[in-house]
Each structure stands twice: as C-alpha cells, then as structure tokens.
Tab-separated table of C-alpha atoms in Angstrom:
chain	number	residue	atom	x	y	z
D	12	MET	CA	-40.763	-5.509	24.533
D	13	GLY	CA	-37.169	-6.420	24.341
D	14	SER	CA	-34.127	-4.210	22.510
D	15	TYR	CA	-34.355	-6.756	19.613
D	16	PRO	CA	-36.885	-7.774	17.130
D	17	ARG	CA	-38.244	-11.255	17.444
D	18	VAL	CA	-37.241	-13.477	14.469
D	19	ARG	CA	-38.883	-16.921	13.558
D	20	ILE	CA	-36.311	-19.374	12.422
D	21	LYS	CA	-36.885	-22.126	9.754
D	22	GLY	CA	-34.613	-24.364	7.975
D	23	GLY	CA	-34.360	-25.509	4.302
D	24	GLY	CA	-33.446	-22.242	2.747
D	25	ARG	CA	-31.772	-23.728	-0.448
D	26	THR	CA	-30.617	-20.744	-2.392
D	27	VAL	CA	-28.923	-19.015	0.734
D	28	VAL	CA	-25.059	-18.948	0.780
D	29	SER	CA	-23.165	-18.257	4.251
D	30	GLN	CA	-19.625	-16.893	3.871
D	31	ALA	CA	-20.587	-15.553	0.463
D	32	GLY	CA	-17.580	-13.077	0.603
D	33	GLY	CA	-15.265	-15.838	0.522
D	34	VAL	CA	-15.494	-15.702	-3.340
D	35	LEU	CA	-12.936	-13.144	-3.037
D	36	LEU	CA	-10.512	-15.739	-1.492
D	37	LEU	CA	-11.566	-18.214	-4.461
D	38	GLU	CA	-11.149	-15.748	-7.177
D	39	THR	CA	-7.510	-14.953	-5.608
D	40	VAL	CA	-6.622	-18.560	-5.724
D	41	ARG	CA	-7.970	-18.741	-9.688
D	42	LYS	CA	-5.995	-15.672	-10.567
D	43	SER	CA	-2.638	-16.616	-8.968
D	44	GLY	CA	-2.863	-20.186	-10.135
D	45	LEU	CA	-2.280	-21.622	-6.649
D	46	ASP	CA	-4.850	-24.428	-7.215
D	47	THR	CA	-2.969	-25.417	-10.254
D	48	ALA	CA	0.481	-25.258	-8.644
D	49	ILE	CA	-0.418	-27.154	-5.380
D	50	SER	CA	-2.289	-30.000	-7.516
D	51	ALA	CA	0.654	-30.293	-9.557
D	52	ALA	CA	3.111	-30.414	-6.476
D	53	LEU	CA	0.991	-33.109	-4.696
D	54	THR	CA	0.521	-35.336	-7.655
D	55	PRO	CA	2.902	-38.050	-6.594
D	56	TRP	CA	0.688	-38.419	-3.436
D	57	ARG	CA	-2.805	-38.897	-5.708
D	58	LYS	CA	-3.831	-42.668	-5.341
D	59	ALA	CA	-4.851	-44.234	-8.461
D	60	ARG	CA	-8.713	-43.892	-8.916
D	61	ALA	CA	-8.997	-41.299	-6.191
D	62	VAL	CA	-12.033	-39.304	-6.287
D	63	HIS	CA	-10.320	-36.337	-4.746
D	64	ASP	CA	-7.224	-34.423	-5.903
D	65	PRO	CA	-4.717	-33.900	-2.822
D	66	GLY	CA	-3.979	-30.506	-4.047
D	67	LYS	CA	-7.528	-29.626	-3.952
D	68	VAL	CA	-7.992	-31.254	-0.278
D	69	LEU	CA	-5.097	-29.320	1.058
D	70	LEU	CA	-6.407	-26.115	-0.350
D	71	ASP	CA	-9.781	-26.350	0.935
D	72	VAL	CA	-8.585	-27.000	4.386
D	73	ALA	CA	-6.629	-23.765	3.730
D	74	LEU	CA	-9.380	-21.800	2.641
D	75	ALA	CA	-11.392	-23.074	5.813
D	76	VAL	CA	-8.782	-21.805	8.010
D	77	ALA	CA	-8.333	-18.769	6.383
D	78	LEU	CA	-12.372	-18.097	6.891
D	79	GLY	CA	-11.804	-18.754	10.443
D	80	GLY	CA	-11.515	-22.584	11.204
D	81	ASP	CA	-8.852	-23.895	13.541
D	82	CYS	CA	-8.933	-27.716	12.768
D	83	LEU	CA	-9.344	-30.009	10.127
D	84	ALA	CA	-13.030	-30.866	10.674
D	85	ASP	CA	-13.841	-26.982	9.822
D	86	VAL	CA	-13.392	-27.969	6.037
D	87	GLY	CA	-17.293	-29.085	6.755
D	88	MET	CA	-18.175	-25.373	6.183
D	89	LEU	CA	-17.093	-25.448	2.543
D	90	ARG	CA	-18.434	-29.033	2.170
D	91	ALA	CA	-21.975	-27.338	2.965
D	92	GLU	CA	-21.688	-25.174	0.187
D	93	PRO	CA	-20.868	-27.410	-2.918
D	94	ALA	CA	-22.057	-24.718	-5.295
D	95	VAL	CA	-19.477	-22.342	-4.224
D	96	PHE	CA	-16.755	-24.246	-3.025
D	97	GLY	CA	-17.066	-27.694	-5.330
D	98	PRO	CA	-16.930	-31.201	-4.252
D	99	VAL	CA	-15.238	-31.113	-0.672
D	100	ALA	CA	-13.828	-34.403	0.613
D	101	SER	CA	-15.045	-36.004	3.891
D	102	ASP	CA	-13.100	-35.636	7.334
D	103	PRO	CA	-11.590	-39.295	6.945
D	104	THR	CA	-10.207	-38.445	3.378
D	105	VAL	CA	-8.795	-35.216	4.904
D	106	SER	CA	-7.339	-36.897	7.802
D	107	ARG	CA	-5.759	-39.471	5.725
D	108	LEU	CA	-3.878	-37.310	3.467
D	109	ILE	CA	-2.619	-35.239	6.339
D	110	ASP	CA	-1.105	-38.534	7.466
D	111	THR	CA	0.210	-39.493	4.052
D	112	LEU	CA	1.645	-36.365	3.555
D	113	ALA	CA	3.254	-36.390	7.231
D	114	ALA	CA	4.692	-39.782	6.587
D	115	SER	CA	6.743	-38.353	3.593
D	116	GLY	CA	8.459	-36.070	5.481
D	117	GLU	CA	10.665	-33.082	4.093
D	118	LYS	CA	9.535	-34.439	0.610
D	119	ALA	CA	6.098	-33.673	0.991
D	120	LEU	CA	6.947	-29.996	2.743
D	121	TRP	CA	9.449	-29.048	-0.204
D	122	ALA	CA	6.806	-30.020	-2.938
D	123	ILE	CA	4.117	-27.604	-1.151
D	124	ARG	CA	6.871	-24.871	-0.584
D	125	ALA	CA	8.084	-25.075	-4.050
D	126	ALA	CA	4.562	-24.595	-5.276
D	127	ARG	CA	4.113	-21.679	-2.949
D	128	ALA	CA	7.402	-20.026	-4.129
D	129	GLU	CA	6.060	-20.232	-7.776
D	130	VAL	CA	2.842	-18.763	-7.214
D	131	ARG	CA	4.394	-15.916	-5.121
D	132	ARG	CA	6.647	-14.809	-7.745
D	133	TYR	CA	3.488	-14.727	-10.354
D	134	VAL	CA	1.536	-13.103	-7.734
D	135	ARG	CA	4.144	-10.243	-7.328
D	136	ARG	CA	4.084	-9.649	-11.205
D	137	LEU	CA	0.588	-9.237	-10.921
D	138	ALA	CA	0.479	-6.983	-8.088
D	139	ASP	CA	3.150	-4.794	-9.892
D	140	ARG	CA	3.732	-1.231	-8.018
D	141	LYS	CA	1.573	-2.807	-5.152
D	142	ALA	CA	4.047	-5.845	-4.765
D	143	PRO	CA	6.480	-5.506	-1.426
D	144	ASP	CA	9.548	-5.567	-3.749
D	145	ALA	CA	8.272	-2.436	-6.035
D	146	GLY	CA	11.055	-0.456	-4.556
D	147	GLY	CA	14.049	-3.035	-5.162
D	148	THR	CA	14.172	-4.310	-1.985
D	149	VAL	CA	12.589	-7.008	0.597
D	150	THR	CA	12.313	-6.888	4.277
D	151	VAL	CA	11.917	-10.310	6.201
D	152	ASP	CA	11.112	-10.239	9.794
D	153	LEU	CA	12.027	-13.688	11.775
D	154	ASP	CA	10.171	-13.880	15.112
D	155	GLY	CA	9.332	-16.642	17.438
D	156	VAL	CA	5.864	-17.676	18.661
D	157	LEU	CA	4.353	-19.680	21.909
D	158	VAL	CA	1.817	-21.999	20.821
D	159	ILE	CA	0.142	-23.367	23.864
D	160	ALA	CA	-0.673	-26.904	24.180
D	161	HIS	CA	-3.597	-28.305	26.107
D	162	SER	CA	-2.912	-31.849	25.687
D	163	ASP	CA	0.212	-34.184	25.390
D	164	LYS	CA	1.183	-33.552	22.272
D	165	GLU	CA	4.719	-34.635	20.488
D	166	ASP	CA	7.423	-32.134	21.239
D	167	ALA	CA	5.140	-29.940	23.588
D	168	ALA	CA	7.506	-28.935	26.336
D	169	PRO	CA	7.423	-26.357	29.099
D	170	THR	CA	8.300	-22.990	27.574
D	171	TRP	CA	10.403	-19.808	28.948
D	172	LYS	CA	7.211	-18.384	29.830
D	173	ARG	CA	6.263	-21.171	32.359
D	174	THR	CA	3.519	-22.450	29.606
D	175	TYR	CA	3.091	-25.649	27.882
D	176	GLY	CA	3.256	-26.073	24.020
D	177	HIS	CA	5.496	-25.512	20.980
D	178	HIS	CA	7.950	-22.496	20.041
D	179	PRO	CA	7.735	-22.244	16.182
D	180	LEU	CA	10.216	-19.888	14.618
D	181	THR	CA	8.275	-17.707	11.759
D	182	GLY	CA	9.154	-15.358	9.157
D	183	PHE	CA	7.348	-12.613	7.339
D	184	VAL	CA	7.671	-10.478	4.133
D	185	ASP	CA	6.897	-7.023	5.279
D	186	HIS	CA	4.548	-5.159	2.995
D	187	GLY	CA	5.506	-1.577	4.482
D	188	PRO	CA	3.128	0.952	5.957
D	189	GLY	CA	0.682	0.572	2.990
D	190	GLY	CA	-0.117	-3.170	3.611
D	191	THR	CA	0.040	-6.120	5.693
D	192	GLY	CA	2.639	-9.179	5.448
D	193	GLU	CA	2.975	-12.754	3.939
D	194	PRO	CA	4.348	-15.767	5.777
D	195	VAL	CA	7.768	-17.047	4.181
D	196	ALA	CA	8.825	-19.446	7.035
D	197	ALA	CA	7.827	-21.515	9.739
D	198	LEU	CA	10.001	-23.839	11.701
D	199	LEU	CA	8.195	-26.194	14.225
D	200	LYS	CA	10.136	-26.361	17.544
D	201	PRO	CA	9.538	-27.964	20.960
D	202	GLY	CA	8.281	-25.585	23.559
D	203	ASN	CA	11.715	-25.839	25.427
D	204	ALA	CA	13.942	-24.897	22.201
D	205	GLY	CA	16.500	-22.084	23.034
D	206	SER	CA	15.321	-18.447	21.672
D	207	ASN	CA	18.726	-17.522	20.580
D	208	THR	CA	19.686	-21.013	18.688
D	209	ALA	CA	21.916	-19.683	15.597
D	210	ALA	CA	20.928	-23.079	13.891
D	211	ASP	CA	17.121	-22.489	13.903
D	212	HIS	CA	17.386	-18.774	12.865
D	213	ILE	CA	19.745	-20.008	9.646
D	214	THR	CA	17.299	-22.803	8.855
D	215	ALA	CA	14.473	-20.309	9.089
D	216	ALA	CA	16.262	-17.532	7.094
D	217	GLN	CA	16.942	-20.467	4.248
D	218	LEU	CA	13.108	-21.303	4.229
D	219	ALA	CA	12.392	-17.423	3.896
D	220	LEU	CA	14.730	-16.653	1.278
D	221	ALA	CA	13.698	-19.998	-0.747
D	222	GLN	CA	10.159	-18.136	-1.097
D	223	LEU	CA	11.923	-15.257	-2.607
D	224	PRO	CA	12.991	-14.537	-6.153
D	225	LYS	CA	16.119	-15.617	-7.321
D	226	LYS	CA	17.506	-11.959	-7.282
D	227	TYR	CA	16.455	-11.500	-3.743
D	228	ARG	CA	18.082	-14.781	-2.171
D	229	ARG	CA	21.366	-12.985	-1.870
D	230	GLY	CA	22.748	-9.227	-1.956
D	231	ARG	CA	21.904	-5.965	-0.090
D	232	ARG	CA	18.850	-5.581	-1.514
D	233	THR	CA	17.300	-8.128	1.238
D	234	LEU	CA	17.013	-7.131	4.576
D	235	ILE	CA	16.789	-9.733	7.459
D	236	ARG	CA	15.461	-8.390	10.893
D	237	THR	CA	14.891	-9.954	13.911
D	238	ASP	CA	14.835	-9.177	17.862
D	239	SER	CA	17.763	-9.963	20.367
D	240	ALA	CA	17.374	-13.753	19.768
D	241	GLY	CA	18.967	-13.429	16.421
D	242	GLY	CA	21.870	-11.460	17.930
D	243	THR	CA	24.348	-14.577	17.939
D	244	HIS	CA	27.785	-14.554	16.110
D	245	ASP	CA	27.134	-17.449	14.200
D	246	PHE	CA	23.849	-16.147	12.692
D	247	VAL	CA	25.389	-12.735	12.130
D	248	ALA	CA	28.401	-14.261	10.194
D	249	TRP	CA	26.094	-16.476	8.429
D	250	LEU	CA	24.336	-13.450	7.040
D	251	ALA	CA	27.269	-11.407	6.212
D	252	ARG	CA	29.308	-14.369	4.620
D	253	ARG	CA	31.161	-13.556	1.459
D	254	GLY	CA	28.712	-14.351	-1.488
D	255	ARG	CA	25.817	-13.941	0.434
D	256	TRP	CA	26.012	-10.411	1.563
D	257	LEU	CA	22.468	-9.997	2.798
D	258	SER	CA	21.585	-7.142	4.722
D	259	TYR	CA	21.021	-7.441	8.349
D	260	SER	CA	19.236	-5.544	11.378
D	261	VAL	CA	19.480	-7.609	14.241
D	262	GLY	CA	18.590	-6.873	18.049
D	263	MET	CA	21.484	-7.176	20.647
D	264	VAL	CA	21.592	-8.150	24.314
D	265	ILE	CA	22.862	-5.351	26.336
D	266	THR	CA	26.122	-6.801	27.725
D	267	GLU	CA	27.887	-5.739	30.582
D	268	ALA	CA	30.635	-4.595	27.869
D	269	ILE	CA	28.138	-2.650	25.889
D	270	HIS	CA	26.920	-0.992	28.970
D	271	ARG	CA	30.210	0.454	29.818
D	272	HIS	CA	30.749	1.507	26.229
D	273	VAL	CA	27.295	3.316	26.708
D	274	LEU	CA	28.486	5.231	29.817
D	275	LYS	CA	31.545	6.533	28.010
D	276	VAL	CA	29.585	7.909	24.928
D	277	PRO	CA	29.885	11.919	25.054
D	278	ALA	CA	26.649	14.063	25.227
D	279	SER	CA	27.480	15.448	21.839
D	280	ALA	CA	27.448	11.979	20.024
D	281	TRP	CA	24.049	11.345	20.742
D	282	THR	CA	21.492	12.193	18.048
D	283	ALA	CA	17.670	12.379	18.206
D	284	ALA	CA	15.395	9.536	17.385
D	285	VAL	CA	12.942	9.817	14.787
D	286	GLU	CA	9.368	8.814	14.060
D	287	ALA	CA	8.002	7.281	10.736
D	288	ASP	CA	6.678	10.644	9.763
D	289	GLY	CA	10.131	12.202	10.311
D	290	GLU	CA	9.184	14.053	13.425
D	291	ILE	CA	11.747	14.010	16.150
D	292	ARG	CA	10.912	11.213	18.748
D	293	ASP	CA	10.377	12.797	22.061
D	294	GLY	CA	12.714	11.708	24.866
D	295	ALA	CA	14.801	9.193	22.759
D	296	TRP	CA	18.534	9.709	21.155
D	297	VAL	CA	20.509	7.106	19.243
D	298	ALA	CA	24.521	6.614	19.122
D	299	GLU	CA	26.885	4.460	17.372
D	300	LEU	CA	29.303	2.092	19.547
D	301	THR	CA	33.047	1.876	18.131
D	302	GLY	CA	36.159	0.032	19.331
D	303	ASP	CA	36.544	-3.062	20.886
D	304	VAL	CA	32.850	-3.968	21.417
D	305	LEU	CA	32.963	-4.814	17.876
D	306	ASP	CA	35.773	-7.592	18.331
D	307	GLY	CA	34.795	-11.024	17.014
D	308	TRP	CA	32.012	-9.928	15.166
D	309	PRO	CA	31.845	-9.565	11.150
D	310	LYS	CA	33.846	-7.033	9.550
D	311	GLY	CA	31.666	-4.058	8.471
D	312	MET	CA	29.058	-4.321	11.373
D	313	ARG	CA	27.785	-1.394	13.331
D	314	LEU	CA	26.617	-1.336	16.505
D	315	ILE	CA	23.811	1.372	17.324
D	316	VAL	CA	22.140	1.779	20.772
D	317	ARG	CA	19.136	3.973	21.572
D	318	LYS	CA	18.162	5.530	25.066
D	319	GLU	CA	14.773	6.733	25.792
D	320	ARG	CA	13.019	7.755	28.798
D	321	PRO	CA	10.500	4.961	29.976
D	322	HIS	CA	7.034	5.343	29.794
D	323	PRO	CA	5.176	5.902	33.108
D	324	GLY	CA	5.081	2.838	35.371
D	325	ALA	CA	8.071	0.980	33.354
D	326	GLN	CA	10.097	-0.990	35.063
D	327	LEU	CA	13.940	-0.205	34.665
D	328	ARG	CA	16.473	-3.090	33.983
D	329	LEU	CA	19.782	-3.476	35.693
D	330	THR	CA	21.421	-2.531	32.128
D	331	ASN	CA	19.539	0.745	31.938
D	332	ALA	CA	21.716	3.917	32.490
D	333	ASP	CA	20.796	7.262	34.182
D	334	GLY	CA	17.017	6.414	34.390
D	335	MET	CA	17.236	5.482	30.556
D	336	ARG	CA	15.948	2.677	29.005
D	337	LEU	CA	18.601	1.169	26.639
D	338	THR	CA	18.238	-1.200	23.258
D	339	CYS	CA	20.818	-1.920	20.570
D	340	PHE	CA	20.798	-3.414	17.397
D	341	ALA	CA	23.453	-4.509	14.825
D	342	THR	CA	23.268	-3.574	11.033
D	343	ASN	CA	25.797	-3.858	8.025
D	344	THR	CA	24.214	-0.833	6.170
D	345	LEU	CA	26.297	1.882	5.444
D	346	GLY	CA	25.842	5.373	4.089
D	347	ARG	CA	22.535	6.182	6.016
D	348	PRO	CA	22.017	8.278	9.164
D	349	ILE	CA	21.779	6.239	12.317
D	350	ALA	CA	18.420	7.809	13.377
D	351	GLU	CA	17.106	6.659	10.090
D	352	LEU	CA	18.717	3.022	10.921
D	353	GLU	CA	17.166	2.840	14.358
D	354	LEU	CA	13.555	3.526	13.114
D	355	ARG	CA	14.165	0.909	10.396
D	356	HIS	CA	14.807	-1.481	13.077
D	357	ARG	CA	12.136	-0.292	15.392
D	358	LEU	CA	9.574	-0.915	12.592
D	359	ARG	CA	10.254	-4.662	13.118
D	360	ALA	CA	7.456	-4.384	15.598
D	361	ARG	CA	5.098	-5.144	12.356
D	362	ALA	CA	6.177	-8.692	12.843
D	363	GLU	CA	4.036	-8.766	15.949
D	364	ASP	CA	0.994	-7.755	13.890
D	365	ARG	CA	1.634	-10.638	11.685
D	366	ILE	CA	1.975	-13.079	14.604
D	367	ARG	CA	-1.355	-11.886	15.925
D	368	ALA	CA	-2.815	-12.537	12.396
D	369	ALA	CA	-1.245	-16.091	12.254
D	370	ARG	CA	-3.001	-16.921	15.969
D	371	ALA	CA	-6.283	-15.600	14.480
D	372	THR	CA	-5.757	-17.789	11.321
D	373	GLY	CA	-4.753	-21.224	12.536
D	374	LEU	CA	-1.970	-20.871	14.990
D	375	ARG	CA	-3.917	-20.299	18.100
D	376	ASN	CA	-3.205	-23.978	18.823
D	377	LEU	CA	-1.623	-27.177	16.790
D	378	PRO	CA	-4.736	-29.379	16.191
D	379	LEU	CA	-2.650	-32.481	15.588
D	380	HIS	CA	-0.674	-34.961	17.870
D	381	ARG	CA	2.275	-35.874	15.908
D	382	ALA	CA	4.974	-33.258	14.831
D	383	ALA	CA	5.006	-34.368	11.560
D	384	GLN	CA	1.596	-33.725	11.205
D	385	ASN	CA	1.722	-30.295	12.794
D	386	ARG	CA	4.256	-29.450	10.255
D	387	ILE	CA	1.731	-30.026	7.299
D	388	TRP	CA	-0.589	-27.959	9.358
D	389	LEU	CA	1.757	-24.840	9.490
D	390	GLU	CA	2.074	-25.242	5.903
D	391	ILE	CA	-1.667	-25.124	5.429
D	392	VAL	CA	-1.872	-21.864	7.658
D	393	GLN	CA	0.777	-20.301	5.663
D	394	ILE	CA	-1.124	-21.071	2.540
D	395	ALA	CA	-4.194	-19.409	4.507
D	396	LEU	CA	-2.112	-16.342	5.349
D	397	ASP	CA	-0.668	-16.296	1.762
D	398	LEU	CA	-4.372	-15.707	0.546
D	399	LEU	CA	-5.255	-13.129	3.202
D	400	ALA	CA	-2.377	-11.061	2.181
D	401	TRP	CA	-2.641	-11.443	-1.714
D	402	MET	CA	-6.306	-10.765	-1.950
D	403	PRO	CA	-6.001	-7.341	-0.416
D	404	MET	CA	-2.587	-6.573	-2.297
D	405	LEU	CA	-4.238	-7.399	-5.505
D	406	ALA	CA	-8.050	-6.331	-4.641
D	407	LEU	CA	-8.122	-3.645	-1.868
D	408	THR	CA	-7.197	0.006	-1.471
D	409	GLY	CA	-6.904	2.474	0.886
D	410	LYS	CA	-7.533	1.261	4.609
D	411	ALA	CA	-9.076	-1.932	3.606
D	412	ARG	CA	-5.778	-3.143	2.528
D	413	LEU	CA	-4.615	-2.835	6.155
D	414	TRP	CA	-7.499	-5.117	7.372
D	415	GLU	CA	-6.115	-8.016	9.423
D	416	PRO	CA	-7.970	-11.539	9.004
D	417	ARG	CA	-10.503	-10.837	12.069
D	418	ARG	CA	-11.911	-7.656	10.163
D	419	LEU	CA	-11.849	-9.142	6.785
D	420	ARG	CA	-13.992	-12.002	8.102
D	421	LEU	CA	-16.382	-9.525	9.831
D	422	HIS	CA	-16.702	-7.366	7.232
D	423	LEU	CA	-16.183	-9.211	3.971
D	424	PHE	CA	-16.281	-12.948	4.183
D	425	THR	CA	-19.250	-13.407	6.505
D	426	THR	CA	-21.417	-11.390	3.720
D	427	ALA	CA	-24.602	-13.497	2.949
D	428	GLY	CA	-25.445	-14.244	-0.609
D	429	GLN	CA	-28.263	-15.854	-2.670
D	430	LEU	CA	-27.454	-18.532	-5.306
D	431	VAL	CA	-29.467	-18.087	-8.376
D	432	THR	CA	-29.472	-20.094	-11.497
D	433	THR	CA	-30.588	-18.752	-14.935
D	434	GLY	CA	-30.074	-20.490	-18.096
D	435	ARG	CA	-26.616	-22.216	-17.504
D	436	ARG	CA	-25.066	-19.487	-15.190
D	437	ARG	CA	-24.896	-19.394	-11.340
D	438	ILE	CA	-24.979	-16.182	-9.931
D	439	LEU	CA	-24.149	-15.335	-6.579
D	440	ARG	CA	-26.270	-12.332	-5.316
D	441	LEU	CA	-24.562	-10.432	-2.309
D	442	ALA	CA	-26.998	-8.768	0.364
D	443	ARG	CA	-27.601	-5.314	-0.766
D	444	TYR	CA	-27.930	-4.022	2.812
D	445	TRP	CA	-24.568	-5.297	4.095
D	446	PRO	CA	-22.417	-2.243	4.213
D	447	CYS	CA	-19.362	-3.504	2.920
D	448	THR	CA	-20.910	-5.375	-0.395
D	449	SER	CA	-19.416	-2.561	-2.433
D	450	HIS	CA	-16.010	-3.549	-1.500
D	451	ILE	CA	-16.525	-7.044	-2.322
D	452	THR	CA	-18.073	-5.992	-5.705
D	453	THR	CA	-15.252	-3.914	-6.372
D	454	ALA	CA	-12.285	-6.076	-5.268
D	455	LEU	CA	-13.784	-8.865	-7.379
D	456	GLU	CA	-13.969	-6.384	-10.483
D	457	ARG	CA	-10.313	-5.627	-9.732
D	458	LEU	CA	-9.522	-9.239	-9.691
D	459	ALA	CA	-11.491	-10.094	-13.059
D	460	LEU	CA	-9.300	-7.658	-14.803
D	461	LEU	CA	-6.241	-9.502	-13.903
D	462	PRO	CA	-4.885	-12.125	-16.483
D	463	ASN	CA	-5.578	-15.794	-15.929
D	464	PRO	CA	-2.419	-17.818	-15.163
D	465	GLY	CA	-0.755	-19.159	-18.591
C-alpha cells in the first residue's frame, strides 16, 4: 500500500475543461472591452481575407501567459479548449503576426499601448473606490530587472551581476496595501545598459505617464518613485521641470559629501522612523540634510537620510557611520513629516513584488531571438499582468485581492470544470469539491453586475 490511491487513466473525456477558472480572465476581457480595443488597434495589420483577427491572436497569447505560459507555443493550451476560448490561431500564424508587428517598429507598439491606456481608464471607472487613484493620487514605481538569456539573442550582453541577458526598465502603478499593481512601462535594454542612465528613466517615465489619465500626466498628484538608479541630476530635473511639476521620491547614492553632512547632524535633529501601522521603527532614525549638499539640484528638492542598526550578519559599507547603515532619498514633497516621507519611500519595495510577479508571468526569459520581437513580447507580458491586476481589483475582495499570479493559478485558474450543453446554452460546471470554487462563482457574479463597455 502506498500513500496515495491508485487511479486508472483513460483519455477521451470530451466534456472536461482544464483551466476552467480562466473564465475569470475572459470575463474581465469582456467587461473591460480589452478585446475590442486591441482588435481595433491592430486593424491595420489584418490582411485581406484573414481567418484570424490580429487582436484576438495577440490577446490569446497574453491569456496563455497569464495562465502560466512562457512562450508563443503555449497558446496551444487555449487551442485545446475551443468551447471556452473560441478559435485559436496555429503556431505558425501566431509567429507570423509577431514578426509582422515587430517589423512595424514603434508604430505597432504605440497602437498596442494606446489601446491599453484607453482600457485602463475605463477599468478605473469600473473599479470606482477600488481604483488605485481613488484617493486622488497615483504612485508609479520605476525599477530595472535582469532577464537571463540562455542563448545568443540580439542585445543580450553580460550584466553587472555577471550574468548574461537583458536589462529591461519597468514601471508599475502601486495599488497600495489593499491591492497589487499594474504595469505601465517596459523598456527593453541590453544586458550591459547602465542602471542609472537618465535618458532611459525619462523614456520609461514618459511611457508610464502615457498610460495614465490626462489629469495625472503632470502635477503633484502623481508620484514617481525610484531606487538610487534614478537619483541623477538630469532625471530629477526632468521630473521637476516647470509645467510638469511631478512629485518624486528617488533614492540617492551616499556620496562623500552626503556622508560628511550626516556626520555633522546633531543628535537632536534625528527623528524616529515609523512603520506602516504608525508604530516607531526600532533602531531607525531619519534627518533632513540642508546646505551646500543641495547645490546643483533643482529648487525645492529635499534630501532625507535614514540611519538604522543593521540586522545581525549584515555587512556594513564604507559609507556607513558609527555602525549604522545609511540610506538616502530626495523628494520635492513639502508639508509632511520626514518620517512619513521616509516610510512612503521605503514602501517602494513593493515594486520588487511586482517584478517577482512579472518573472512568473512571461518575464522569466525573453523567448524570441530579435530585439524587435521581444519588444512585442514585453507588451504581451504587460497585457497579461494587466488582466491579473484588473480581475482581482474588479472581482475579488479581502486577502484574495492580494494574491500574486502563482497563487491565482493554483487556487483559481487550475479549477476543473465540465462543459454541459442544454438547449442552446453552454454551461461550465466547476468542480464542487474544489476549495476555491466559491471564490470563482462569487467573483463571476461581481463581474456580471458590471456594465458592458459601450
């Protein structure tokens, strides 16, 4: 006797549907109007008498990626379920479309991005109080990510971590503690591209702002957060430029000049750092630096430094002082306590969660050979991540809204179902024994109550 029961396997089950929980993503597509928007955007690339719509083909690949795929051929998982996903193009047709879009360069990229921006605005209206800008502000986190290449692909190069691959710069809208986040920028860069290149950060910020409603494309209501890679004169000056007036919170490298100023800060000038729940952060203090250390930076910039006792086993840097680990960031936000601003900047760490989710959703590797093709792949990955952010925002509540892609797949999307045809209707019956079936049915009911796109 083993630990598990023996089960006999037989093929030929016609009414069984795998990945039945994926209907949550399909209903999100319908209610958001994403299918219509993508199809309209890619109309110029539809050939005469073509059987498959380019928008449907691209969206099918994005759905496959959202369900766990990591290459174009994984769209075959959808092709096996035509009753749920409809007619799905063959692998050669998918490859030809990607090649065609890649050959169009920026024209195809801008068409896809414009469609995503249009749908994003509509989804936020549907989400209402659950939308990330419900409080009247938007936070965009920019961060780089290393993508390993296991073969010689175009623009793949040795990275600063002594690996080999690409170094995309990504941007995510932070949904706050009650949600996850959605992608708004993905800039493909060679593996040897610099981390602190101002031109790349400006381009990524422009891509991110283009995804936001017009009222958030300038003004203090939009906060741009970066790590120390964004702490360059040119990028900070671009953010603070007259007429743009964006809020920013960017990490800064502890230079020798900053280190000297930290050593001169009197003990009375240090304020206890705080946690997200308002409690004092044990062993951490913050202070604001003034004087000539701000020379050459935009007017109104504030420089805030934190010192903290390192955790056991941590290695100190040469820039640390008195056994304390130092970190520093710059901001142009006025009228708020520096401890609160430091906490706001520290919450930029949620960008690491978004990158982890992206790695689990098609960004583990770039599967295509040419850079132009992989730029299209990055747009596909972003569409998949959009769906994985919009569906919980519109349909899930409580802790389930915080689930990352891996958990969504395990608990929701992998649910088995049985397709039943009665009269002229097709009904998908989900497994009664599955512990998350109620999550799925309740979420589908919430989606059903949303208005259809006009």
